[in-house]
Amino acid sequence: MSVTDPALVAPASDGATSRPRVFSGMKPTDGVLHLGNYLGALRGWVAHQDERDSVFCVVDLHALTVPEAVDPSVLRSTTRAIAALYFACGLDPERNVVFVQSHLTEHAECTWILNCVTPLGWLHRMTQFKAQAEARESVGSGLLTYPVLQAADILLYDTEVVPVGEDQVQHVELTRDVAVRFNRLFGDTFVLPRAVIPKAAARVMALDDPTAKMSKSIAAERAGHAIGLLDSPAVLKKSIMSAVTDSGRETRFEQAGPGVRNLLTIYQVLSNEPMAAAEARFEGQGYGALKKGVLELVVETLAPIQARYTELMREPAELDAILARGAEQARAIAAPVLARVKAAVGVGA
Ligand code: AMP
Ligand code: TRP
């Protein structure tokens, strides 16, 4: 990812540079975050925090869509843990608004109104819904309307840019479509957002199956699937050194198989080296050397994050105070937008 994406710094009419409003979030389901979450999203949030007017959320209401899997006390502690990881990875609560979705009532309220303008067919077309629904016997309506809650998250902040991994692009496009439809029905109310994905590592693949994306829910069930941000060096060694590759020796990105391409991408992004340099470094050495190189970089990257995380989790009251302040700041933005939405449709006092 380029650290400064010029497209994100919009020139204002007075010639000064205005900072675009950014919104993104992560779900507190299935344990804490993995390297895909970090490289696909979080790392970019941190890299751009000075150029943007950013709002980041732990989207705990999104974690309720499969109620059979919800353990209330685990959900509460994972929500706090994800917020701590945001900060541990470098998000500064002084420079960004960081809060928990359910601490505001505005998201759920706006969702109802947006549900009423969202055609059912649009939701049935979402690939994440289709994949999740196929894997289940019974499907709650929350799983289907999940992207509408996501649309409310984004639209309540007059968001222009949504930095996410590739798997979320379809949801952001749906958000834009919902906003366009609402604006057409009720007059200009919403800013139209767009997704921004990193140039590299927008889709980090699983170590044990490089044809599938690294996923939190699979990581919770299968050791060796993901690189967890809180994994110990011993666990990291085990999972990275047993990553699936083919039996060749090819280290040129274009010619290599998917497992090697995934490892090269992780190496290249974490080292900030051009791909050609990463390819040359491991040329002719076999894949053991590549895995060892990735392992060293991952351990080195995660050590300070883990240390800071442990420190933050030792002071839960302090963490909760930061999140309470974040919720207040978030409400100051979202409440007037919701008032605008309610006025547009003719409800509210
Ligand atoms: P989730 O784990 O679904 O809450 O995703 C949180 C963020 O991480 C979203 O922006 C996703 O697009 C991103 N993300 C999740 N998995 C990956 C992956 N394997 N590679 C890249 N980005 C990912
Ligand atoms: N659906 C997103 C995911 O699974 C999480 C999310 C919820 C989100 N609301 C959002 C991401 C708003 C960006 C903006 O990763």
Coordinates of C-alpha atoms and ligand atoms in Angstrom, one line a residue:
M1 CA 0.0 0.0 0.0
S2 CA 1.3 3.5 -0.8
V3 CA 1.5 5.5 2.4
T4 CA 0.1 8.6 0.7
D5 CA -2.6 7.9 -1.8
P6 CA -3.0 11.3 -3.6
A7 CA -6.6 10.3 -4.5
L8 CA -7.5 10.5 -0.8
V9 CA -6.4 14.1 -0.3
A10 CA -9.1 16.2 -2.0
P11 CA -8.3 19.8 -2.7
A12 CA -10.8 22.2 -1.2
S13 CA -12.2 25.1 -3.0
D14 CA -10.0 27.6 -1.1
G15 CA -6.9 25.8 -2.3
A16 CA -6.3 24.3 1.1
T17 CA -6.4 20.5 1.5
S18 CA -9.5 19.1 3.1
R19 CA -9.3 15.7 4.8
P20 CA -11.8 13.3 3.5
R21 CA -14.2 11.6 6.0
V22 CA -13.2 8.0 6.3
F23 CA -15.2 5.2 8.1
S24 CA -14.4 1.5 8.6
G25 CA -14.9 -1.2 11.1
M26 CA -14.3 -4.8 12.1
K27 CA -16.5 -7.5 13.7
P28 CA -15.8 -8.9 17.1
T29 CA -16.6 -12.5 16.1
D30 CA -14.6 -15.6 16.2
G31 CA -11.7 -14.3 18.3
V32 CA -9.2 -11.6 17.6
L33 CA -7.7 -10.3 14.3
H34 CA -5.4 -12.0 11.8
L35 CA -2.8 -10.7 9.4
G36 CA -5.4 -10.4 6.6
N37 CA -7.3 -7.9 8.8
Y38 CA -4.1 -6.1 9.5
L39 CA -2.7 -5.9 5.9
G40 CA -6.1 -5.6 4.2
A41 CA -7.4 -2.8 6.4
L42 CA -5.9 -1.8 9.8
R43 CA -2.4 -1.0 8.5
G44 CA -3.8 1.4 6.0
W45 CA -6.1 3.1 8.6
V46 CA -3.0 3.8 10.6
A47 CA -0.8 4.9 7.7
H48 CA -3.3 7.5 6.6
Q49 CA -4.5 8.7 9.9
D50 CA -3.0 12.2 9.5
E51 CA -4.5 12.8 6.0
R52 CA -8.0 11.8 6.8
D53 CA -10.8 12.7 9.2
S54 CA -11.4 9.1 10.4
V55 CA -14.0 7.2 12.3
F56 CA -13.3 3.6 13.3
C57 CA -15.8 1.3 14.9
V58 CA -15.9 -2.1 16.5
V59 CA -19.1 -3.3 14.9
D60 CA -20.5 -5.5 17.6
L61 CA -24.1 -5.5 16.4
H62 CA -22.8 -7.2 13.3
A63 CA -21.6 -10.1 15.5
L64 CA -25.2 -11.0 16.3
T65 CA -26.2 -12.3 12.9
V66 CA -25.6 -16.0 13.9
P67 CA -27.2 -15.9 17.4
E68 CA -26.4 -19.6 18.1
A69 CA -22.7 -18.7 18.0
V70 CA -23.0 -15.8 20.4
D71 CA -21.6 -16.1 23.9
P72 CA -22.5 -12.8 25.5
S73 CA -19.6 -12.5 27.9
V74 CA -17.1 -13.6 25.1
L75 CA -18.7 -11.0 22.8
R76 CA -18.2 -8.3 25.3
S77 CA -14.5 -9.2 26.0
T78 CA -13.7 -9.6 22.3
T79 CA -15.2 -6.2 21.5
R80 CA -12.8 -4.7 24.0
A81 CA -9.9 -6.8 22.7
I82 CA -10.5 -5.6 19.1
A83 CA -10.5 -2.0 20.2
A84 CA -7.3 -2.6 22.1
L85 CA -5.8 -4.1 19.0
Y86 CA -6.8 -1.0 16.9
F87 CA -4.8 1.1 19.4
A88 CA -2.0 -1.4 19.7
C89 CA -1.5 -1.4 15.9
G90 CA -1.1 2.4 16.0
L91 CA -4.5 4.1 15.7
D92 CA -4.4 7.1 17.9
P93 CA -7.6 7.9 19.8
E94 CA -6.5 11.6 19.8
R95 CA -6.4 11.8 16.0
N96 CA -9.3 9.4 15.2
V97 CA -12.8 8.8 16.5
V98 CA -12.8 5.2 17.8
F99 CA -16.0 3.7 19.3
V100 CA -18.2 0.6 19.7
Q101 CA -21.2 0.5 17.4
S102 CA -23.8 -0.6 20.0
H103 CA -22.8 2.3 22.3
L104 CA -24.9 4.5 20.0
T105 CA -28.6 3.9 19.2
E106 CA -28.3 5.8 15.8
H107 CA -27.0 2.8 13.8
A108 CA -29.9 0.5 14.6
E109 CA -32.4 3.3 14.1
C110 CA -31.0 4.3 10.7
T111 CA -30.9 0.7 9.7
W112 CA -34.6 0.4 9.9
I113 CA -35.2 3.3 7.6
L114 CA -32.6 2.0 5.1
N115 CA -34.1 -1.5 5.3
C116 CA -37.3 0.0 4.0
V117 CA -35.6 1.4 0.8
T118 CA -33.4 -1.7 0.1
P119 CA -34.8 -4.1 -2.5
L120 CA -34.7 -7.7 -1.3
G121 CA -33.0 -8.8 -4.6
W122 CA -30.0 -6.6 -3.9
L123 CA -29.4 -8.4 -0.6
H124 CA -29.9 -11.9 -2.1
R125 CA -27.2 -11.1 -4.5
M126 CA -24.5 -10.5 -1.9
T127 CA -21.8 -13.2 -2.2
Q128 CA -21.1 -13.3 1.5
F129 CA -24.7 -13.8 2.3
K130 CA -24.9 -16.6 -0.3
A131 CA -21.8 -18.4 1.1
Q132 CA -23.0 -18.1 4.7
A133 CA -26.6 -19.1 4.0
E134 CA -25.5 -22.1 2.0
A135 CA -23.4 -23.3 5.0
R136 CA -26.4 -23.2 7.4
E137 CA -29.7 -25.0 7.9
S138 CA -31.5 -22.0 9.3
V139 CA -30.8 -18.4 8.4
G140 CA -31.9 -15.4 10.4
S141 CA -33.1 -12.3 8.7
G142 CA -30.2 -10.4 10.3
L143 CA -27.8 -12.4 8.1
L144 CA -29.6 -11.1 5.0
T145 CA -29.9 -7.5 6.2
Y146 CA -26.3 -7.4 7.6
P147 CA -25.2 -5.1 4.7
V148 CA -28.0 -2.6 5.5
L149 CA -26.6 -2.2 9.0
Q150 CA -23.2 -1.7 7.3
A151 CA -24.7 0.9 5.0
A152 CA -26.1 2.8 8.1
D153 CA -22.6 2.7 9.7
I154 CA -21.1 4.3 6.6
L155 CA -23.8 6.7 5.7
L156 CA -24.3 8.1 9.2
Y157 CA -20.9 9.7 9.1
D158 CA -21.2 11.4 5.6
T159 CA -18.4 9.0 4.7
E160 CA -16.5 9.5 1.4
V161 CA -13.9 6.7 1.7
V162 CA -14.2 3.2 3.2
P163 CA -10.8 1.5 3.5
V164 CA -11.4 -2.3 3.5
G165 CA -10.1 -5.6 2.2
E166 CA -11.3 -6.8 -1.2
D167 CA -14.1 -9.0 0.3
Q168 CA -16.0 -5.9 1.5
V169 CA -16.1 -4.0 -1.8
Q170 CA -19.5 -5.4 -2.8
H171 CA -21.0 -4.2 0.5
V172 CA -19.7 -0.7 0.0
E173 CA -21.1 -0.7 -3.5
L174 CA -24.5 -1.8 -2.1
T175 CA -24.2 1.1 0.4
R176 CA -23.7 3.5 -2.4
D177 CA -26.7 2.1 -4.3
V178 CA -28.9 2.4 -1.2
A179 CA -27.8 6.0 -0.8
V180 CA -28.6 6.8 -4.4
R181 CA -32.0 5.2 -4.1
F182 CA -32.8 7.0 -0.9
N183 CA -31.6 10.4 -2.4
R184 CA -33.8 9.8 -5.4
L185 CA -36.9 8.9 -3.3
F186 CA -36.5 11.6 -0.6
G187 CA -34.1 14.2 -1.9
D188 CA -30.4 14.7 -1.4
T189 CA -29.6 13.4 2.0
F190 CA -26.6 11.1 1.9
V191 CA -23.0 11.5 0.7
L192 CA -22.0 8.7 -1.7
P193 CA -19.1 6.6 -0.4
R194 CA -16.5 4.5 -2.2
A195 CA -14.3 1.6 -1.2
V196 CA -10.6 1.9 -1.2
I197 CA -8.5 -1.3 -1.0
P198 CA -4.7 -1.6 -0.6
K199 CA -2.6 -2.1 -3.7
A200 CA -1.1 -5.3 -2.3
A201 CA -2.5 -7.8 0.2
A202 CA -6.2 -6.8 -0.3
R203 CA -6.9 -10.5 0.0
V204 CA -4.4 -12.4 2.2
M205 CA -4.9 -16.1 1.6
A206 CA -5.0 -19.0 4.2
L207 CA -1.7 -20.7 5.0
D208 CA -3.2 -24.1 4.9
D209 CA -5.2 -23.5 1.7
P210 CA -3.9 -20.7 -0.5
T211 CA -7.0 -20.8 -2.7
A212 CA -9.2 -19.5 0.2
K213 CA -8.9 -16.2 2.0
M214 CA -7.6 -16.1 5.5
S215 CA -10.7 -16.1 7.6
K216 CA -11.5 -15.4 11.3
S217 CA -14.1 -18.1 11.6
I218 CA -12.0 -20.8 10.1
A219 CA -9.0 -19.7 12.2
A220 CA -11.1 -20.3 15.3
E221 CA -11.5 -23.9 14.3
R222 CA -8.2 -24.8 12.5
A223 CA -4.7 -24.3 13.8
G224 CA -2.3 -23.4 10.9
H225 CA -5.0 -21.6 8.9
A226 CA -4.2 -18.0 9.8
I227 CA -1.5 -15.8 11.2
G228 CA -3.2 -14.4 14.4
L229 CA -2.0 -11.0 15.5
L230 CA -1.7 -12.4 19.1
D231 CA -0.1 -15.7 18.2
S232 CA 3.1 -16.5 20.1
P233 CA 6.4 -16.9 18.2
A234 CA 6.2 -20.7 18.7
V235 CA 2.7 -20.8 17.2
L236 CA 3.7 -18.5 14.3
K237 CA 6.7 -20.7 13.6
K238 CA 4.5 -23.8 13.4
S239 CA 1.9 -22.3 11.2
I240 CA 4.2 -20.4 8.8
M241 CA 6.8 -23.1 8.4
S242 CA 4.0 -25.6 7.5
A243 CA 2.3 -23.2 5.0
V244 CA 1.1 -25.0 1.9
T245 CA 3.3 -24.4 -1.2
D246 CA 3.9 -26.5 -4.2
S247 CA 7.0 -28.7 -4.6
G248 CA 8.8 -26.4 -7.0
R249 CA 11.5 -23.7 -6.5
E250 CA 10.0 -20.8 -8.4
T251 CA 10.1 -17.5 -6.5
R252 CA 9.1 -15.2 -9.4
F253 CA 5.7 -13.9 -8.4
E254 CA 4.0 -14.3 -11.8
Q255 CA 5.3 -17.8 -12.3
A256 CA 4.8 -19.1 -8.7
G257 CA 1.9 -21.1 -7.3
P258 CA -0.7 -19.5 -5.1
G259 CA 0.9 -20.5 -1.7
V260 CA 4.2 -18.9 -2.7
R261 CA 2.5 -15.8 -4.2
N262 CA 0.8 -15.4 -0.8
L263 CA 4.0 -15.7 1.1
L264 CA 5.9 -13.3 -1.3
T265 CA 3.1 -10.8 -0.9
I266 CA 3.2 -10.9 2.9
Y267 CA 7.0 -10.5 2.8
Q268 CA 6.9 -7.7 0.3
V269 CA 4.2 -5.7 2.1
L270 CA 5.8 -6.2 5.6
S271 CA 9.3 -5.4 4.4
N272 CA 8.2 -2.5 2.2
E273 CA 10.6 -3.8 -0.5
P274 CA 9.6 -3.8 -4.1
M275 CA 8.4 -7.2 -5.3
A276 CA 11.5 -7.6 -7.5
A277 CA 13.8 -7.3 -4.5
A278 CA 11.8 -9.9 -2.6
E279 CA 11.9 -12.3 -5.5
A280 CA 15.6 -11.8 -5.9
R281 CA 16.3 -12.3 -2.2
F282 CA 14.8 -15.8 -2.2
E283 CA 15.7 -16.9 -5.7
G284 CA 17.2 -20.4 -5.9
Q285 CA 17.0 -21.0 -2.2
G286 CA 13.8 -23.1 -1.9
Y287 CA 10.7 -22.3 -0.1
G288 CA 12.1 -23.0 3.4
A289 CA 14.1 -19.8 3.1
L290 CA 11.0 -17.8 2.0
K291 CA 9.0 -19.1 5.0
K292 CA 11.8 -18.3 7.4
G293 CA 12.0 -14.8 6.0
V294 CA 8.3 -14.3 6.4
L295 CA 8.4 -15.8 9.9
E296 CA 11.1 -13.3 11.0
L297 CA 9.3 -10.3 9.6
V298 CA 6.0 -11.4 11.1
V299 CA 7.5 -11.9 14.5
E300 CA 9.3 -8.6 14.3
T301 CA 6.1 -6.8 13.2
L302 CA 3.8 -8.4 15.8
A303 CA 6.1 -8.1 18.9
P304 CA 5.5 -4.4 19.6
I305 CA 1.8 -4.8 18.8
Q306 CA 1.5 -7.6 21.2
A307 CA 3.4 -5.8 24.0
R308 CA 1.2 -2.7 23.6
Y309 CA -2.0 -4.9 23.5
T310 CA -1.0 -6.6 26.8
E311 CA -0.4 -3.2 28.4
L312 CA -3.8 -1.8 27.2
M313 CA -5.7 -4.9 28.3
R314 CA -4.2 -4.5 31.8
E315 CA -6.2 -1.2 32.2
P316 CA -9.7 -2.1 31.1
A317 CA -11.2 1.0 32.8
E318 CA -8.9 3.3 30.9
L319 CA -9.8 1.5 27.6
D320 CA -13.5 1.9 28.4
A321 CA -13.1 5.6 29.1
I322 CA -11.4 6.1 25.7
L323 CA -14.3 4.2 24.1
A324 CA -16.9 6.2 26.0
R325 CA -15.3 9.4 24.7
G326 CA -15.2 8.0 21.2
A327 CA -18.9 7.2 21.4
E328 CA -19.6 10.8 22.4
Q329 CA -17.6 12.1 19.4
A330 CA -19.3 9.6 17.1
R331 CA -22.8 10.7 18.3
A332 CA -21.9 14.3 17.7
I333 CA -21.5 13.4 14.0
A334 CA -24.2 10.7 13.6
A335 CA -27.1 12.3 15.5
P336 CA -27.5 15.3 13.1
V337 CA -27.2 13.0 10.1
L338 CA -29.9 10.8 11.5
A339 CA -32.1 13.8 12.2
R340 CA -31.6 14.8 8.5
V341 CA -32.7 11.3 7.4
K342 CA -35.8 11.3 9.7
A343 CA -36.8 14.7 8.5
A344 CA -36.4 13.6 4.9
V345 CA -38.8 10.7 5.4
G346 CA -41.2 12.6 7.7
V347 CA -40.7 10.8 11.0
G348 CA -39.4 12.0 14.4
A349 CA -40.4 14.7 16.7
Ligands
AMP1 P1 -13.8 -9.0 9.3 O1 -12.8 -10.0 9.8 O2 -14.7 -9.7 8.3 O3 -14.4 -8.2 10.4 O4 -13.0 -8.0 8.4 C1 -12.4 -6.8 8.8 C2 -11.6 -6.1 7.7 O5 -10.5 -7.0 7.4 C3 -12.4 -5.9 6.5 O6 -12.0 -4.6 5.9 C4 -12.0 -7.0 5.6 O7 -12.1 -6.7 4.2 C5 -10.5 -7.2 6.0 N1 -10.1 -8.6 5.7 C6 -10.7 -9.7 6.3 N2 -10.1 -10.9 5.9 C7 -9.1 -10.4 5.0 C8 -8.1 -11.1 4.2 N3 -8.0 -12.5 4.2 N4 -7.3 -10.4 3.4 C9 -7.4 -9.0 3.4 N5 -8.3 -8.3 4.1 C10 -9.2 -9.0 4.9
TRP2 N1 -18.8 -6.1 7.1 C1 -17.5 -5.8 7.5 C2 -16.6 -7.0 7.6 O1 -17.1 -8.1 7.7 C3 -17.4 -5.0 8.8 C4 -18.2 -3.7 8.8 C5 -19.4 -3.4 9.3 C6 -17.7 -2.6 8.1 N2 -19.7 -2.1 9.1 C7 -18.7 -1.6 8.3 C8 -16.6 -2.3 7.3 C9 -18.6 -0.3 7.8 C10 -16.5 -1.0 6.8 C11 -17.5 0.0 7.0 O2 -15.4 -6.9 7.5

